[in-house]
Coordinates of C-alpha atoms in Angstrom, one line a residue:
M658 CA 94.1 51.7 -32.4
D659 CA 97.5 52.6 -31.0
K660 CA 98.7 56.2 -30.2
R661 CA 100.3 56.8 -33.6
E662 CA 97.1 55.7 -35.4
R663 CA 94.9 57.8 -33.2
A664 CA 97.1 60.8 -33.8
A665 CA 96.8 60.3 -37.5
V666 CA 93.0 60.1 -37.2
F667 CA 92.9 63.2 -35.2
R668 CA 94.9 65.2 -37.7
A669 CA 92.8 64.0 -40.6
R670 CA 89.5 64.7 -38.9
L671 CA 90.6 68.1 -37.6
Q672 CA 91.5 69.2 -41.1
A673 CA 88.2 67.7 -42.4
G674 CA 86.3 69.5 -39.7
M675 CA 88.0 72.8 -40.6
K676 CA 87.2 72.3 -44.3
Q677 CA 83.5 71.4 -43.5
A678 CA 83.2 74.5 -41.3
G679 CA 85.1 76.7 -43.8
I680 CA 87.5 77.9 -41.1
T681 CA 91.3 78.5 -41.4
Q682 CA 94.0 77.4 -38.9
S683 CA 94.4 81.0 -37.7
A684 CA 90.7 81.4 -37.1
L685 CA 90.4 78.1 -35.4
A686 CA 93.4 78.9 -33.1
R687 CA 91.9 82.3 -32.3
Q688 CA 88.4 81.0 -31.5
A689 CA 89.7 78.0 -29.6
Q690 CA 92.1 80.3 -27.7
V691 CA 95.2 78.2 -28.4
D692 CA 98.5 79.4 -29.8
R693 CA 98.6 79.2 -33.6
S694 CA 102.0 77.5 -33.6
T695 CA 100.8 74.8 -31.3
L696 CA 97.9 74.0 -33.6
S697 CA 100.1 74.1 -36.7
Q698 CA 102.6 71.7 -35.2
L699 CA 99.8 69.3 -34.3
I700 CA 98.5 69.3 -37.9
K701 CA 102.0 68.9 -39.5
D702 CA 103.4 66.4 -37.1
D703 CA 103.3 62.9 -38.4
G704 CA 104.3 61.3 -35.1
A705 CA 102.2 60.1 -32.2
R706 CA 101.6 63.5 -30.6
L707 CA 98.1 64.0 -29.3
P708 CA 96.7 67.3 -27.8
N709 CA 95.5 67.6 -24.3
G710 CA 91.8 67.2 -23.5
Q711 CA 91.2 71.0 -23.2
L712 CA 92.5 71.6 -26.7
V713 CA 90.4 68.7 -28.2
A714 CA 87.3 70.0 -26.5
A715 CA 87.9 73.6 -27.6
C716 CA 88.5 72.6 -31.3
A717 CA 85.4 70.3 -31.2
A718 CA 83.3 73.2 -29.9
V719 CA 84.5 75.6 -32.5
L720 CA 84.0 73.1 -35.4
G721 CA 80.6 71.9 -34.2
V722 CA 81.7 68.3 -34.0
S723 CA 82.2 65.8 -31.1
A724 CA 85.5 65.3 -29.4
D725 CA 85.0 61.6 -29.7
W726 CA 84.8 61.9 -33.4
L727 CA 88.0 63.9 -33.6
L728 CA 89.8 61.3 -31.5
G729 CA 88.5 58.3 -33.6
L730 CA 86.2 57.1 -30.8
S731 CA 83.1 57.6 -32.9
D732 CA 82.2 57.6 -36.6
L733 CA 79.5 60.2 -36.0
P734 CA 80.8 63.8 -36.2
E735 CA 77.7 65.3 -34.6
Q736 CA 77.8 66.5 -31.0
A737 CA 75.8 64.6 -28.4
Q738 CA 72.9 67.1 -28.3
D739 CA 72.7 67.1 -32.1
L740 CA 72.6 63.3 -32.2
V741 CA 69.7 63.2 -29.7
A742 CA 67.9 65.9 -31.7
N743 CA 68.3 64.0 -34.9
A744 CA 67.3 60.7 -33.3
I745 CA 64.3 61.9 -31.3
S746 CA 62.0 64.7 -32.2
M747 CA 58.5 65.9 -31.3
T748 CA 56.2 67.3 -34.0
Q749 CA 52.7 68.7 -33.8
A750 CA 49.8 66.3 -34.6
Q751 CA 46.9 67.8 -36.5
R752 CA 43.4 66.6 -35.9
A753 CA 42.9 65.4 -39.5
L754 CA 42.4 62.2 -41.4
V755 CA 45.9 62.1 -42.8
D756 CA 47.8 65.2 -42.0
E757 CA 50.8 66.5 -44.0
K758 CA 53.4 64.9 -41.7
I759 CA 51.8 61.4 -41.7
F760 CA 51.5 61.5 -45.5
A761 CA 55.2 62.6 -45.8
W762 CA 56.3 59.7 -43.6
H763 CA 54.3 57.3 -45.8
Q764 CA 55.9 58.7 -48.9
E765 CA 59.4 58.4 -47.4
A766 CA 58.8 54.8 -46.5
E767 CA 57.2 53.7 -49.7
G768 CA 58.1 50.1 -50.5
Y769 CA 58.8 49.3 -46.8
K770 CA 56.4 47.5 -44.5
I771 CA 54.2 49.8 -42.4
R772 CA 53.2 48.5 -39.0
H773 CA 50.4 50.4 -37.3
V774 CA 48.5 50.4 -34.0
P775 CA 45.7 53.0 -34.4
A776 CA 44.2 55.2 -31.7
A777 CA 40.8 53.8 -32.7
L778 CA 39.8 52.0 -35.9
P779 CA 42.4 52.6 -38.7
D780 CA 41.4 55.7 -40.8
M781 CA 42.5 54.0 -44.1
L782 CA 39.8 51.3 -43.5
K783 CA 36.9 53.6 -42.5
T784 CA 33.8 54.4 -44.5
D785 CA 33.1 58.0 -45.5
D786 CA 30.2 58.1 -43.0
I787 CA 32.4 57.1 -40.1
L788 CA 35.1 59.6 -41.2
R789 CA 32.5 62.3 -41.4
W790 CA 31.1 61.5 -37.9
E791 CA 34.5 61.3 -36.4
Y792 CA 36.2 64.4 -37.9
A793 CA 33.4 66.8 -38.5
P794 CA 33.7 68.4 -35.0
S795 CA 37.3 69.3 -35.6
L796 CA 37.3 70.0 -39.4
G797 CA 34.3 72.4 -39.2
K798 CA 32.8 73.8 -42.4
T799 CA 35.5 72.4 -44.6
T800 CA 34.7 68.8 -43.8
E801 CA 33.9 67.7 -47.3
Q802 CA 36.9 69.3 -48.8
A803 CA 39.2 67.9 -46.1
M804 CA 37.7 64.4 -46.6
G805 CA 38.2 64.7 -50.4
A806 CA 41.9 65.5 -50.0
S807 CA 42.4 63.0 -47.2
N808 CA 40.7 60.2 -49.2
D809 CA 43.1 60.9 -52.1
R810 CA 45.9 60.3 -49.6
L811 CA 44.3 57.2 -48.2
E812 CA 44.0 55.9 -51.7
W813 CA 47.7 56.6 -52.3
M814 CA 48.6 54.7 -49.2
R815 CA 46.5 51.8 -50.2
S816 CA 48.0 51.7 -53.7
A817 CA 51.6 52.3 -52.6
R818 CA 54.2 49.5 -52.8
S819 CA 54.0 49.1 -49.0
D820 CA 52.6 46.1 -47.1
Y821 CA 50.5 47.0 -44.0
E822 CA 50.2 45.2 -40.7
I823 CA 47.7 46.7 -38.4
A824 CA 47.2 45.6 -34.8
I825 CA 43.9 46.5 -33.2
P826 CA 42.6 45.8 -29.7
L827 CA 39.7 43.4 -29.7
A828 CA 37.9 45.7 -27.2
E829 CA 38.0 48.5 -29.7
V830 CA 36.3 46.5 -32.5
E831 CA 33.8 44.9 -30.1
S832 CA 32.9 48.3 -28.5
F833 CA 32.3 49.6 -32.1
A834 CA 30.1 46.7 -32.9
R835 CA 28.0 47.2 -29.8
G836 CA 27.9 51.0 -30.2
D837 CA 29.0 51.8 -26.7
G838 CA 31.6 54.1 -25.2
Y839 CA 33.3 56.3 -27.8
Y840 CA 30.9 54.9 -30.4
R841 CA 27.6 55.4 -28.5
D842 CA 26.2 58.0 -30.9
L843 CA 26.6 55.7 -34.0
S844 CA 23.5 53.9 -35.2
P845 CA 23.7 50.3 -36.4
A846 CA 23.0 51.6 -40.0
L847 CA 26.4 53.3 -39.8
R848 CA 28.3 50.6 -37.8
R849 CA 27.3 47.6 -39.9
P850 CA 28.8 48.9 -43.3
Q851 CA 32.0 49.8 -41.4
L852 CA 32.4 46.2 -40.1
E853 CA 31.6 44.9 -43.6
K854 CA 34.2 47.2 -45.2
I855 CA 37.0 46.0 -42.8
R856 CA 36.1 42.4 -43.4
D857 CA 35.9 42.8 -47.2
L858 CA 39.1 44.9 -47.5
H859 CA 41.1 42.3 -45.5
A860 CA 39.8 39.5 -47.8
Q861 CA 40.6 41.6 -50.9
L862 CA 44.0 42.9 -49.9
Y863 CA 45.5 40.0 -47.9
P864 CA 48.5 39.4 -47.6
T865 CA 49.4 43.0 -48.5
L866 CA 47.1 43.9 -45.6
R867 CA 47.2 41.9 -42.5
L868 CA 45.0 42.6 -39.5
H869 CA 45.9 41.4 -36.0
F870 CA 43.5 41.6 -33.1
F871 CA 45.0 41.4 -29.6
D872 CA 43.6 41.4 -26.1
Q873 CA 44.6 44.6 -24.2
R874 CA 44.2 42.9 -20.9
K875 CA 47.2 40.7 -21.8
L876 CA 49.3 43.2 -23.8
Y877 CA 48.9 47.0 -24.0
S878 CA 50.0 49.3 -26.8
A879 CA 50.0 53.0 -27.3
P880 CA 49.1 54.2 -30.8
V881 CA 52.2 53.8 -32.9
T882 CA 53.3 53.6 -36.5
I883 CA 56.6 52.0 -37.7
F884 CA 57.7 53.1 -41.1
G885 CA 60.0 50.2 -42.1
P886 CA 63.5 50.6 -40.6
L887 CA 63.4 54.4 -41.1
L888 CA 61.4 55.7 -38.1
A889 CA 58.9 54.9 -35.5
V890 CA 56.2 57.4 -34.4
I891 CA 54.2 57.3 -31.1
Y892 CA 51.0 59.3 -31.1
I893 CA 50.5 61.1 -27.7
G894 CA 47.5 63.3 -28.6
Q895 CA 48.5 66.8 -29.8
N896 CA 52.0 65.6 -30.8
Y897 CA 53.9 62.8 -32.4
L898 CA 57.1 61.5 -30.7
V899 CA 59.4 60.5 -33.5
F900 CA 62.4 58.1 -33.2
R901 CA 64.9 57.7 -36.1
D902 CA 67.8 55.9 -34.3
T903 CA 68.1 52.2 -35.3
E904 CA 68.1 50.9 -31.7
R905 CA 64.7 52.5 -30.8
V906 CA 63.1 51.7 -34.1
A907 CA 64.1 48.1 -33.6
A908 CA 62.8 48.1 -30.0
I909 CA 59.4 49.5 -31.1
T910 CA 59.2 47.0 -34.0
A911 CA 59.9 44.2 -31.5
H912 CA 57.0 45.5 -29.4
F913 CA 54.7 45.3 -32.5
D914 CA 55.9 41.8 -33.2
E915 CA 54.8 40.8 -29.7
L916 CA 51.3 42.2 -30.5
V917 CA 51.3 40.0 -33.6
R918 CA 52.3 36.9 -31.7
A919 CA 49.6 37.7 -29.1
A920 CA 46.9 38.0 -31.7
S921 CA 43.7 36.1 -30.7
I922 CA 42.3 35.5 -34.2
S923 CA 44.1 33.8 -37.1
Q924 CA 44.2 35.5 -40.5
R925 CA 41.9 32.8 -42.0
D926 CA 39.3 33.3 -39.2
I927 CA 39.0 37.1 -39.5
G928 CA 36.1 37.0 -42.0
T929 CA 34.2 34.6 -39.7
Y930 CA 34.9 36.8 -36.7
F931 CA 33.4 39.9 -38.4
D932 CA 30.4 37.9 -39.7
Q933 CA 29.7 37.0 -36.0
L934 CA 30.0 40.6 -34.9
I935 CA 27.6 41.7 -37.7
A936 CA 25.1 38.9 -36.9
K937 CA 24.9 40.0 -33.2
M938 CA 23.8 43.5 -34.3
G939 CA 20.6 42.0 -35.6

């Protein structure tokens, strides 16, 4: 872009910014602390005249746009801090089966592939007994009501036009099967139906549902969900860290793809794998 073209872009964007902000030339000149005639000449001039950096910065600050956008160096009018705020955000994570925020993200991404690394076993594949055991301490006296509402949402997620890929650490599944660590209070009578449910759902829903089991000693992953190309969400406990910019969503998607490539069990062998886990329980 030569100087004349850039000057034309500046004039057009300055006027567009004024229109968007609902501000007159006189008000802009006053708030930017620039002579009104100087600003008027800049807008009316059809030559190659460009303002100095101080004037560009002052106009950008008043209009709430970036100086780069005014000068044609960016196609995004937002200021840097607004771009960051829109691209990355932190939102509170409720201790619930499917909280309002998660459900809203699923609805937003309906029709796109959902990629998920759960913090434990995936909620949408759990039996009611396991959900009750896991969430009763945090849901208190409203456990049954909360489970009813959440199960409705889980059923919506299962029936939505989205394919699901879920990557689960092998150690998590095998710890559950043995009933140790986090699952030490669960009896075999509760653990066995859960393993059977995961096995059967995979058989029924494949290829809409794909399960990938990876070795955490070779490749680690934090809990994360990727909602198509729209956003990626990392779970950090009491909060979700949400990314909406294309570059970071693509990077987190590439990380998930690495988990898929590192999967230790093929799709056709998942049923056999779960049969073996169940058999060892006696």
